[in-house]
Each structure stands twice: as structure tokens, then as C-alpha cells.
Amino acid sequence: MHDLISEIEQFCLRNGISETRFGELAMNDKPFVSQLKSGRDLRGSTLRKLKKFMVSFEAKETLSASDVSTFPQGDLAFPHHGLLGIAHLQKHEILFILDQAQQWVELNRQSSKHSDLLSGHTVINAFFENSTRTLLSFEIAGKRLGADVVNMHAAQSSIKKGETLIDTAITLNAMRPDAIVIRHASSGATQLIADKVDCPVINAGDGQHEHPTQALLDALALRNALRKRGDKSQDFNGLRVTICGDILHSRVARSNILCLQALGAIVRVCAPPALMPSGIEALGAEPFFDFDKALQSTDVIMMLRLQNERMEGQFIPSAREYHYMYGLTESRLKEAAVDALIMHPGPMNRGVEIDSEVADMLDRSIITNQVEMGVAIRMACLDIVTRSFRKVDGWF
Ligand code: CP
């Protein structure tokens, strides 16, 4: 054990990361190293996971972002059991998912859209909170890959009879699914379920925490829009992105800040003071309260809706005032770069955070492309996270 602790200490020193960050990246468990030092037991599988993480992390550090051919291969390309957040991913792992998704973009544009990749495998979509885009695209993704897809809606489940989330997880696990996709209103609920089941879990949005597949589909839509304009880069080095709206309650904002920055973008966040989380600078994003200022020289504008379902009390004086201060209008758009792209994860509240004239701009808005990329990204994620489980060659 002493050797392992010393190996981790040296690893952290070599790579300039704290032991807390090491725990978060390697185990999704910030106090992991301090608990290890106080004598926490370690299973063989955890030790293997730690070793694999360290090899993969250092392999990545020596890579150039544009040299995709040298990215880690086999299970080192994505050494995770599931997908719970962008915070656990490294740049090359994000690029791997984006590159894998591209084949599904092509398939989805054909008249016949079927693959047998997940034939005989079962995917459960357990949604404890409303969704249109995420639920439907995970269902379509699983079906296009040939999986047996089952949707569990909380409103019709035994949760309504008082069953706990943990008992629900144990029940789902007993049905031997090959992947479980979870949406839940509580931050951390997906981790709780992932700890109780054998198969990989994908986070489809948990409270105010993370919505990783949204950030990945946004990155793919953005990369493809930039490629259409002739930019062939793998990443977003130097791209200026402004995210505006209810940053405080938004899991989309958090996952996007992490994902965009990992890919090299410069991220600004803009919100009324009451909807700006304190300490947002720690995530590396620059906060603005004046939307016009935030828009200066911005290449990409990502608008977010007010998450009324997560607000207790009054955060803004009125929707009309919010629109006046923070709504994206045609005249306000002139503050940004002349060809700035417009994004919105949906659902949109037209006339509140964004005007229809802007949301529907054919040459600037990529909002419907975001929805299209959602299916491809979710196909890639279902494929990748089930590879070990499916015993795909090179994935253990
Ligand atoms: N963007 C998003 O998560 O939309 P849904 O809530 O409709 O899934």
C-alpha cells in the first residue's frame, strides 16, 4: 500500500495535479487519496483501475491534439466503466467519442439506419425527470444499434409507491441490462445508481451537476459547423464561447464549461448576479453580468433557459425584464463576431432567453444540428461504454 501511495504522490507531482483532483479524475471520489492514506481497503479491481488511469493520463499528456493517430488504443482510449460526467474525461477521450460518433452521423443520414452492433443487448432508459430530446435520442440510438431498449418512466414506476432509488437500482440490475441510462432531478443520483449496478451507467442529466452527453453533442455540432466553414481542427483552440442564462441551476453549463475548455476554448459565462454560481472562476470560466460586454468578439453564443423547476423563490424580477437584459435579440447579436454561431440545448423559451428571429437564423443557428448530433453521440456512447461488457477485442 505504501508503494502505491508513493506512486500516486509522484504521479501528482509529475503531472501538476492535486491529490484531490487525482481522486476525482481516477475514481470520481475527491477524498480517495486521503482515505487511502488513512488505511482505506483497496480491491484488486480498484488497483487495476488506478494503474490504468495513470498510464492513460500520462499517455495523453505526451500527445498533440491534432495527432489523433497516436491516441491510446483499445480500452485505454476510454478507460471508464460508464459515463457519469465530463469532469472525469480527458481531452483525448472526448475527441475519441466525437470521432466515433461521426460514423453514426453518416448512418443516420441514410434511408436505412440500422446496425446490429448491440443486437441481443438490453438498454434501460430510467428517466425520473421529464425529457424530450435526451430520452427519445437515447431510445432511437439504442434501437438503431439493434439493442432491446426499455424505457422506465418514474411516474409509472414503483418509486410512486415509496420504493427507494437504491432499491430501484438493485431491481433494474437484477434484470441484467447491458447499460442503464439515468436522468434524475438530484445531483449525484447517477453515481448512487452506478455504485449499485454491474453494468455501465450513462448520466442523462442529474440535477444541477452534469449532462455529459449534451456537452458532447454540442461539441460535435460545433465542430461540424466549424468544419463546414473550412476549419479542419480537431479541437477548439482559442475559440471564444459565451454561455448565457441560468448558469446557477444548469448542468448543461457545467458540462459544457468542462468540455469546451478541455478542447481549448475560452469560455465566458453571463447571468444576472442571482443566477451566477459563486466561485465559477474555479472552473476556469470568466463571469460577466453585462450581456453586451460578454458578447464582444464572441465566436459562439450558447443560450440557456431559466430552469424554473429548480428555483425556489424569485431569482429574476420578471421574464420581460430578463429578456431586456439577457435575451438574445437580432440587435444584440451585432455585439458578437460577425458570423458568430448560435446554440441552445433546448427546450427553448422563445421571447425570453432567445428571439425566434435569432433561433431560426439559417446561416448562424445550429440548434437543430445539436438535436441531430444527439442521436449520433448517444450511439457512440452506448457502443463505447458497453465494449468491455460485450468483450470486444482489446477492451477488458
Ligand atoms: N437538452 C435536453 O436535455 O433536453 P430534454 O430535457 O428535452 O432532454
Short mmCIF file of C-alpha atoms and ligand atoms in Angstrom, two decimals:
data_model
loop_
_atom_site.label_atom_id
_atom_site.label_comp_id
_atom_site.label_asym_id
_atom_site.label_seq_id
_atom_site.Cartn_x
_atom_site.Cartn_y
_atom_site.Cartn_z
CA MET A 1 0.00 0.00 0.00
CA HIS A 2 2.86 2.34 0.87
CA ASP A 3 4.32 1.82 -2.64
CA LEU A 4 1.00 2.73 -4.24
CA ILE A 5 0.64 5.91 -2.17
CA SER A 6 4.15 6.96 -3.07
CA GLU A 7 3.43 6.16 -6.76
CA ILE A 8 0.33 8.38 -6.62
CA GLU A 9 2.26 11.20 -4.90
CA GLN A 10 4.95 11.09 -7.58
CA PHE A 11 2.31 10.91 -10.32
CA CYS A 12 0.59 14.04 -8.92
CA LEU A 13 3.91 15.90 -8.67
CA ARG A 14 4.91 14.91 -12.24
CA ASN A 15 1.58 15.98 -13.70
CA GLY A 16 0.94 19.07 -11.56
CA ILE A 17 -2.38 17.90 -10.12
CA SER A 18 -3.53 17.84 -6.51
CA GLU A 19 -4.34 14.57 -4.73
CA THR A 20 -7.98 15.72 -4.52
CA ARG A 21 -8.05 16.19 -8.32
CA PHE A 22 -6.36 12.79 -8.72
CA GLY A 23 -9.15 11.16 -6.69
CA GLU A 24 -11.78 12.95 -8.76
CA LEU A 25 -10.25 12.05 -12.11
CA ALA A 26 -9.26 8.48 -11.31
CA MET A 27 -12.10 7.36 -9.05
CA ASN A 28 -14.73 10.13 -9.14
CA ASP A 29 -14.00 10.37 -5.42
CA LYS A 30 -12.27 13.53 -4.20
CA PRO A 31 -11.20 12.23 -0.73
CA PHE A 32 -9.92 8.96 -2.25
CA VAL A 33 -6.17 9.57 -1.68
CA SER A 34 -6.58 10.94 1.85
CA GLN A 35 -8.75 7.92 2.72
CA LEU A 36 -6.16 5.61 1.17
CA LYS A 37 -3.51 7.23 3.38
CA SER A 38 -5.69 6.61 6.44
CA GLY A 39 -5.84 2.90 5.66
CA ARG A 40 -8.83 2.52 3.30
CA ASP A 41 -9.06 -1.00 1.86
CA LEU A 42 -8.36 -1.43 -1.83
CA ARG A 43 -9.85 -4.16 -4.02
CA GLY A 44 -7.81 -5.70 -6.85
CA SER A 45 -10.20 -4.23 -9.44
CA THR A 46 -9.72 -0.73 -7.95
CA LEU A 47 -5.95 -1.12 -8.07
CA ARG A 48 -6.15 -2.11 -11.75
CA LYS A 49 -8.38 0.88 -12.43
CA LEU A 50 -5.87 3.22 -10.77
CA LYS A 51 -2.94 1.81 -12.74
CA LYS A 52 -4.90 2.04 -15.98
CA PHE A 53 -5.84 5.66 -15.22
CA MET A 54 -2.23 6.65 -14.59
CA VAL A 55 -0.97 5.01 -17.79
CA SER A 56 -3.76 6.57 -19.84
CA PHE A 57 -3.32 10.04 -18.30
CA GLU A 58 0.39 10.18 -18.97
CA ALA A 59 -0.03 8.75 -22.47
CA LYS A 60 -2.40 11.63 -23.19
CA GLU A 61 -0.09 14.26 -21.74
CA THR A 62 2.52 13.43 -24.35
CA LEU A 63 0.06 13.67 -27.24
CA SER A 64 -0.58 16.57 -29.53
CA ALA A 65 -4.30 17.23 -30.01
CA SER A 66 -4.02 17.16 -33.77
CA ASP A 67 -2.25 13.81 -33.90
CA VAL A 68 -5.23 11.55 -33.33
CA SER A 69 -3.38 8.53 -34.73
CA THR A 70 -1.22 8.45 -31.61
CA PHE A 71 -4.10 8.46 -29.14
CA PRO A 72 -4.27 5.47 -26.80
CA GLN A 73 -5.79 2.43 -28.41
CA GLY A 74 -8.14 -0.31 -27.20
CA ASP A 75 -9.64 0.15 -23.77
CA LEU A 76 -7.08 2.88 -22.96
CA ALA A 77 -8.93 5.07 -25.47
CA PHE A 78 -11.76 5.24 -22.94
CA PRO A 79 -10.82 3.51 -19.66
CA HIS A 80 -14.12 4.16 -17.87
CA HIS A 81 -16.89 1.81 -16.80
CA GLY A 82 -19.62 4.29 -17.78
CA LEU A 83 -20.12 7.97 -18.48
CA LEU A 84 -21.11 9.99 -15.41
CA GLY A 85 -19.60 13.36 -16.23
CA ILE A 86 -17.19 15.35 -18.38
CA ALA A 87 -15.13 16.09 -15.25
CA HIS A 88 -13.76 12.52 -15.40
CA LEU A 89 -12.73 12.76 -19.05
CA GLN A 90 -9.51 13.83 -20.65
CA LYS A 91 -9.21 15.66 -23.93
CA HIS A 92 -8.29 12.61 -26.00
CA GLU A 93 -11.24 10.67 -24.55
CA ILE A 94 -13.64 13.45 -25.58
CA LEU A 95 -12.10 13.54 -29.07
CA PHE A 96 -12.39 9.74 -29.25
CA ILE A 97 -16.15 9.91 -28.60
CA LEU A 98 -16.59 12.73 -31.15
CA ASP A 99 -14.65 10.80 -33.78
CA GLN A 100 -16.56 7.58 -33.07
CA ALA A 101 -19.86 9.47 -33.35
CA GLN A 102 -19.06 10.69 -36.86
CA GLN A 103 -19.75 7.25 -38.39
CA TRP A 104 -23.23 7.33 -36.82
CA VAL A 105 -23.89 10.81 -38.24
CA GLU A 106 -23.32 9.26 -41.70
CA LEU A 107 -25.51 6.21 -40.94
CA ASN A 108 -28.32 8.38 -39.56
CA ARG A 109 -28.42 10.34 -42.83
CA GLN A 110 -29.07 7.20 -44.88
CA SER A 111 -32.59 5.91 -45.56
CA SER A 112 -31.81 2.60 -43.79
CA LYS A 113 -30.32 3.39 -40.39
CA HIS A 114 -29.74 0.01 -38.82
CA SER A 115 -26.68 -1.61 -37.24
CA ASP A 116 -26.51 -4.93 -35.37
CA LEU A 117 -23.73 -3.78 -33.04
CA LEU A 118 -25.78 -4.14 -29.85
CA SER A 119 -28.01 -6.95 -31.07
CA GLY A 120 -29.08 -9.15 -28.15
CA HIS A 121 -28.13 -6.48 -25.60
CA THR A 122 -30.55 -4.62 -23.35
CA VAL A 123 -30.51 -0.90 -22.59
CA ILE A 124 -32.76 0.55 -19.86
CA ASN A 125 -33.57 4.26 -20.04
CA ALA A 126 -34.63 5.15 -16.49
CA PHE A 127 -35.95 8.71 -16.56
CA PHE A 128 -37.02 10.18 -13.22
CA GLU A 129 -37.45 13.65 -14.73
CA ASN A 130 -39.11 14.97 -17.90
CA SER A 131 -37.26 14.87 -21.19
CA THR A 132 -37.99 15.04 -24.92
CA ARG A 133 -34.62 15.25 -26.70
CA THR A 134 -32.48 13.09 -24.39
CA LEU A 135 -34.97 10.27 -23.84
CA LEU A 136 -36.01 10.00 -27.48
CA SER A 137 -32.47 10.20 -28.79
CA PHE A 138 -31.22 7.51 -26.39
CA GLU A 139 -34.16 5.31 -27.43
CA ILE A 140 -33.50 5.91 -31.13
CA ALA A 141 -29.75 5.43 -30.60
CA GLY A 142 -30.20 2.08 -28.86
CA LYS A 143 -32.70 0.85 -31.46
CA ARG A 144 -30.52 1.91 -34.40
CA LEU A 145 -27.70 -0.13 -32.85
CA GLY A 146 -30.00 -3.15 -32.66
CA ALA A 147 -30.37 -3.20 -28.84
CA ASP A 148 -33.52 -4.10 -26.95
CA VAL A 149 -34.45 -0.74 -25.43
CA VAL A 150 -36.80 -0.38 -22.47
CA ASN A 151 -37.96 2.96 -21.08
CA MET A 152 -38.82 3.32 -17.41
CA HIS A 153 -40.83 6.44 -16.60
CA ALA A 154 -40.74 7.36 -12.92
CA ALA A 155 -44.37 8.50 -12.95
CA GLN A 156 -45.49 4.92 -13.74
CA SER A 157 -42.87 3.14 -11.61
CA SER A 158 -42.87 1.79 -8.06
CA ILE A 159 -40.97 4.94 -6.98
CA LYS A 160 -44.52 6.31 -6.68
CA LYS A 161 -45.24 3.55 -4.11
CA GLY A 162 -42.30 4.61 -1.95
CA GLU A 163 -39.52 2.40 -3.35
CA THR A 164 -36.10 3.99 -2.78
CA LEU A 165 -33.71 4.88 -5.56
CA ILE A 166 -31.25 2.27 -4.33
CA ASP A 167 -33.90 -0.49 -4.31
CA THR A 168 -34.95 0.59 -7.78
CA ALA A 169 -31.32 0.33 -8.92
CA ILE A 170 -30.94 -3.14 -7.39
CA THR A 171 -34.18 -4.19 -9.10
CA LEU A 172 -33.04 -2.93 -12.51
CA ASN A 173 -29.67 -4.63 -12.02
CA ALA A 174 -31.35 -7.98 -11.34
CA MET A 175 -32.83 -7.84 -14.84
CA ARG A 176 -29.26 -7.97 -16.21
CA PRO A 177 -29.24 -4.95 -18.51
CA ASP A 178 -26.11 -4.19 -20.54
CA ALA A 179 -26.39 -0.44 -19.94
CA ILE A 180 -28.58 1.86 -17.88
CA VAL A 181 -29.20 5.48 -18.87
CA ILE A 182 -30.36 7.66 -15.97
CA ARG A 183 -31.94 11.08 -15.72
CA HIS A 184 -32.72 12.30 -12.23
CA ALA A 185 -33.55 15.62 -10.56
CA SER A 186 -30.93 15.09 -7.81
CA SER A 187 -27.25 15.84 -8.35
CA GLY A 188 -25.27 12.66 -7.72
CA ALA A 189 -28.18 10.26 -8.28
CA THR A 190 -26.47 8.65 -11.28
CA GLN A 191 -23.34 7.96 -9.21
CA LEU A 192 -25.52 6.41 -6.49
CA ILE A 193 -27.09 4.06 -9.02
CA ALA A 194 -23.77 3.33 -10.76
CA ASP A 195 -22.37 2.16 -7.41
CA LYS A 196 -25.19 -0.40 -7.07
CA VAL A 197 -25.27 -1.98 -10.53
CA ASP A 198 -22.89 -4.14 -12.54
CA CYS A 199 -23.43 -2.69 -15.99
CA PRO A 200 -22.20 0.68 -17.28
CA VAL A 201 -24.33 3.72 -16.40
CA ILE A 202 -24.70 6.81 -18.58
CA ASN A 203 -25.70 10.09 -16.96
CA ALA A 204 -28.54 11.67 -18.97
CA GLY A 205 -28.64 14.68 -16.64
CA ASP A 206 -28.53 14.71 -12.83
CA GLY A 207 -29.86 17.77 -11.05
CA GLN A 208 -27.52 20.74 -11.32
CA HIS A 209 -24.46 18.51 -11.65
CA GLU A 210 -23.71 17.25 -15.16
CA HIS A 211 -25.27 16.40 -18.53
CA PRO A 212 -22.25 14.91 -20.29
CA THR A 213 -23.90 13.66 -23.48
CA GLN A 214 -25.38 17.16 -24.02
CA ALA A 215 -21.90 18.72 -23.87
CA LEU A 216 -20.54 16.04 -26.22
CA LEU A 217 -23.32 16.53 -28.76
CA ASP A 218 -22.82 20.31 -28.52
CA ALA A 219 -19.11 19.83 -29.21
CA LEU A 220 -19.84 17.61 -32.22
CA ALA A 221 -22.41 20.06 -33.64
CA LEU A 222 -19.97 22.93 -33.14
CA ARG A 223 -17.03 21.06 -34.67
CA ASN A 224 -19.08 20.09 -37.71
CA ALA A 225 -20.34 23.68 -38.15
CA LEU A 226 -16.75 24.98 -38.00
CA ARG A 227 -15.63 22.31 -40.47
CA LYS A 228 -18.35 23.42 -42.88
CA ARG A 229 -16.72 26.85 -42.74
CA GLY A 230 -13.34 25.33 -43.60
CA ASP A 231 -11.84 24.92 -40.12
CA LYS A 232 -10.49 21.35 -40.03
CA SER A 233 -9.14 21.46 -36.44
CA GLN A 234 -9.82 18.55 -34.10
CA ASP A 235 -10.36 20.89 -31.17
CA PHE A 236 -11.49 24.45 -30.34
CA ASN A 237 -8.16 26.06 -29.56
CA GLY A 238 -8.70 29.80 -28.95
CA LEU A 239 -12.43 29.74 -29.86
CA ARG A 240 -14.37 32.26 -27.75
CA VAL A 241 -17.64 30.87 -26.41
CA THR A 242 -20.18 32.77 -24.28
CA ILE A 243 -22.74 30.77 -22.31
CA CYS A 244 -25.61 32.98 -21.16
CA GLY A 245 -28.58 32.21 -18.92
CA ASP A 246 -29.32 30.41 -15.71
CA ILE A 247 -25.77 29.24 -15.02
CA LEU A 248 -26.56 28.55 -11.35
CA HIS A 249 -29.04 25.72 -11.98
CA SER A 250 -27.64 24.42 -15.26
CA ARG A 251 -25.96 21.03 -15.57
CA VAL A 252 -25.59 21.84 -19.28
CA ALA A 253 -23.49 24.90 -18.42
CA ARG A 254 -21.23 22.90 -16.10
CA SER A 255 -20.64 20.04 -18.56
CA ASN A 256 -20.12 22.49 -21.42
CA ILE A 257 -17.63 24.65 -19.49
CA LEU A 258 -15.59 21.50 -18.75
CA CYS A 259 -15.87 20.06 -22.27
CA LEU A 260 -15.23 23.29 -24.20
CA GLN A 261 -12.21 24.15 -22.03
CA ALA A 262 -10.81 20.64 -22.35
CA LEU A 263 -10.95 21.19 -26.12
CA GLY A 264 -9.13 24.53 -25.84
CA ALA A 265 -11.99 27.07 -25.98
CA ILE A 266 -12.04 30.31 -23.94
CA VAL A 267 -15.35 30.26 -22.04
CA ARG A 268 -17.29 33.25 -20.71
CA VAL A 269 -20.43 32.84 -18.65
CA CYS A 270 -23.08 35.54 -18.34
CA ALA A 271 -26.05 35.70 -15.98
CA PRO A 272 -27.85 38.02 -13.57
CA PRO A 273 -25.99 38.01 -10.22
CA ALA A 274 -28.65 35.79 -8.61
CA LEU A 275 -28.15 33.13 -11.30
CA MET A 276 -24.33 33.13 -11.30
CA PRO A 277 -22.79 30.45 -9.03
CA SER A 278 -20.22 31.84 -6.61
CA GLY A 279 -16.73 30.55 -7.38
CA ILE A 280 -17.47 29.90 -11.06
CA GLU A 281 -13.93 31.19 -11.80
CA ALA A 282 -12.61 27.99 -10.22
CA LEU A 283 -13.96 26.15 -13.27
CA GLY A 284 -11.88 28.46 -15.46
CA ALA A 285 -14.80 30.43 -16.93
CA GLU A 286 -14.82 34.26 -16.91
CA PRO A 287 -18.06 35.64 -15.38
CA PHE A 288 -19.98 38.60 -16.87
CA PHE A 289 -23.15 40.31 -15.68
CA ASP A 290 -23.47 42.59 -18.70
CA PHE A 291 -24.52 40.55 -21.75
CA ASP A 292 -23.39 43.18 -24.29
CA LYS A 293 -19.89 43.12 -22.83
CA ALA A 294 -19.82 39.32 -22.70
CA LEU A 295 -20.71 39.18 -26.38
CA GLN A 296 -17.75 41.31 -27.56
CA SER A 297 -15.66 39.24 -30.03
CA THR A 298 -17.57 36.07 -29.17
CA ASP A 299 -17.42 33.33 -31.82
CA VAL A 300 -20.14 31.12 -30.34
CA ILE A 301 -23.16 32.05 -28.21
CA MET A 302 -24.84 29.33 -26.19
CA MET A 303 -28.15 30.39 -24.68
CA LEU A 304 -29.73 28.59 -21.72
CA ARG A 305 -33.29 28.69 -20.47
CA LEU A 306 -34.32 29.67 -16.94
CA GLN A 307 -34.55 26.38 -15.01
CA ASN A 308 -37.77 27.33 -13.20
CA GLU A 309 -38.22 23.77 -11.93
CA ARG A 310 -35.02 24.09 -9.91
CA MET A 311 -35.71 27.56 -8.50
CA GLU A 312 -37.09 28.09 -5.04
CA GLY A 313 -38.27 31.69 -4.78
CA GLN A 314 -37.79 34.65 -7.06
CA PHE A 315 -34.47 34.86 -8.95
CA ILE A 316 -35.45 37.45 -11.58
CA PRO A 317 -37.89 40.38 -11.39
CA SER A 318 -39.88 39.26 -14.48
CA ALA A 319 -39.47 37.36 -17.76
CA ARG A 320 -39.87 40.69 -19.60
CA GLU A 321 -37.01 42.30 -17.69
CA TYR A 322 -34.87 39.19 -18.11
CA HIS A 323 -35.41 39.33 -21.87
CA TYR A 324 -34.46 43.01 -21.92
CA MET A 325 -31.18 42.37 -20.03
CA TYR A 326 -30.20 38.88 -21.15
CA GLY A 327 -32.32 37.90 -24.17
CA LEU A 328 -30.50 37.24 -27.45
CA THR A 329 -32.11 39.58 -29.96
CA GLU A 330 -31.11 40.45 -33.53
CA SER A 331 -29.79 43.84 -32.43
CA ARG A 332 -27.78 42.40 -29.51
CA LEU A 333 -26.27 39.75 -31.79
CA LYS A 334 -24.38 42.60 -33.56
CA GLU A 335 -22.11 42.84 -30.47
CA ALA A 336 -20.65 39.39 -31.21
CA ALA A 337 -18.31 38.33 -34.04
CA VAL A 338 -19.94 38.95 -37.40
CA ASP A 339 -20.52 35.25 -38.11
CA ALA A 340 -20.99 34.05 -34.50
CA LEU A 341 -22.75 30.72 -34.23
CA ILE A 342 -25.89 30.38 -32.08
CA MET A 343 -26.57 27.35 -29.90
CA HIS A 344 -29.27 26.29 -27.44
CA PRO A 345 -29.59 22.84 -25.82
CA GLY A 346 -33.39 23.12 -25.69
CA PRO A 347 -36.08 23.28 -24.62
CA MET A 348 -36.21 26.95 -25.72
CA ASN A 349 -38.41 29.65 -24.29
CA ARG A 350 -38.75 31.88 -27.36
CA GLY A 351 -39.13 35.53 -26.46
CA VAL A 352 -37.47 35.00 -23.07
CA GLU A 353 -33.81 33.98 -23.46
CA ILE A 354 -33.83 34.00 -27.28
CA ASP A 355 -35.89 35.61 -30.03
CA SER A 356 -37.29 33.49 -32.85
CA GLU A 357 -35.52 35.61 -35.49
CA VAL A 358 -32.21 34.56 -33.93
CA ALA A 359 -33.06 30.95 -33.05
CA ASP A 360 -34.16 30.28 -36.63
CA MET A 361 -31.30 32.04 -38.49
CA LEU A 362 -30.35 29.57 -41.20
CA ASP A 363 -26.70 30.62 -41.56
CA ARG A 364 -25.94 31.12 -37.86
CA SER A 365 -28.14 28.92 -35.69
CA ILE A 366 -27.06 25.28 -35.24
CA ILE A 367 -29.82 24.41 -32.77
CA THR A 368 -31.41 21.67 -34.91
CA ASN A 369 -27.94 20.27 -35.72
CA GLN A 370 -27.42 19.91 -31.97
CA VAL A 371 -30.52 17.70 -31.82
CA GLU A 372 -29.33 15.67 -34.82
CA MET A 373 -25.89 15.14 -33.25
CA GLY A 374 -27.61 13.95 -30.07
CA VAL A 375 -28.54 10.64 -31.67
CA ALA A 376 -25.03 10.04 -33.07
CA ILE A 377 -23.31 10.91 -29.78
CA ARG A 378 -25.62 8.63 -27.82
CA MET A 379 -24.98 5.79 -30.29
CA ALA A 380 -21.24 6.31 -29.80
CA CYS A 381 -21.59 6.39 -26.01
CA LEU A 382 -23.73 3.24 -25.89
CA ASP A 383 -21.22 1.45 -28.13
CA ILE A 384 -18.13 2.60 -26.21
CA VAL A 385 -19.32 2.04 -22.63
CA THR A 386 -20.56 -1.49 -23.43
CA ARG A 387 -17.36 -2.67 -25.16
CA SER A 388 -15.81 -4.23 -22.06
CA PHE A 389 -19.12 -5.77 -21.09
CA ARG A 390 -19.52 -7.12 -24.65
CA LYS A 391 -15.92 -8.38 -24.56
CA VAL A 392 -14.95 -6.51 -27.72
CA ASP A 393 -11.35 -7.36 -28.71
CA GLY A 394 -8.88 -5.15 -26.81
CA TRP A 395 -11.50 -3.95 -24.32
CA PHE A 396 -11.32 -5.52 -20.88
N1 CP B 1 -31.39 19.35 -23.72
C1 CP B 1 -32.12 18.46 -23.02
O1 CP B 1 -31.63 17.78 -22.14
O2 CP B 1 -33.43 18.38 -23.41
P1 CP B 1 -34.52 17.41 -22.76
O3 CP B 1 -34.76 17.89 -21.38
O4 CP B 1 -35.74 17.55 -23.66
O5 CP B 1 -33.98 16.02 -22.78
#
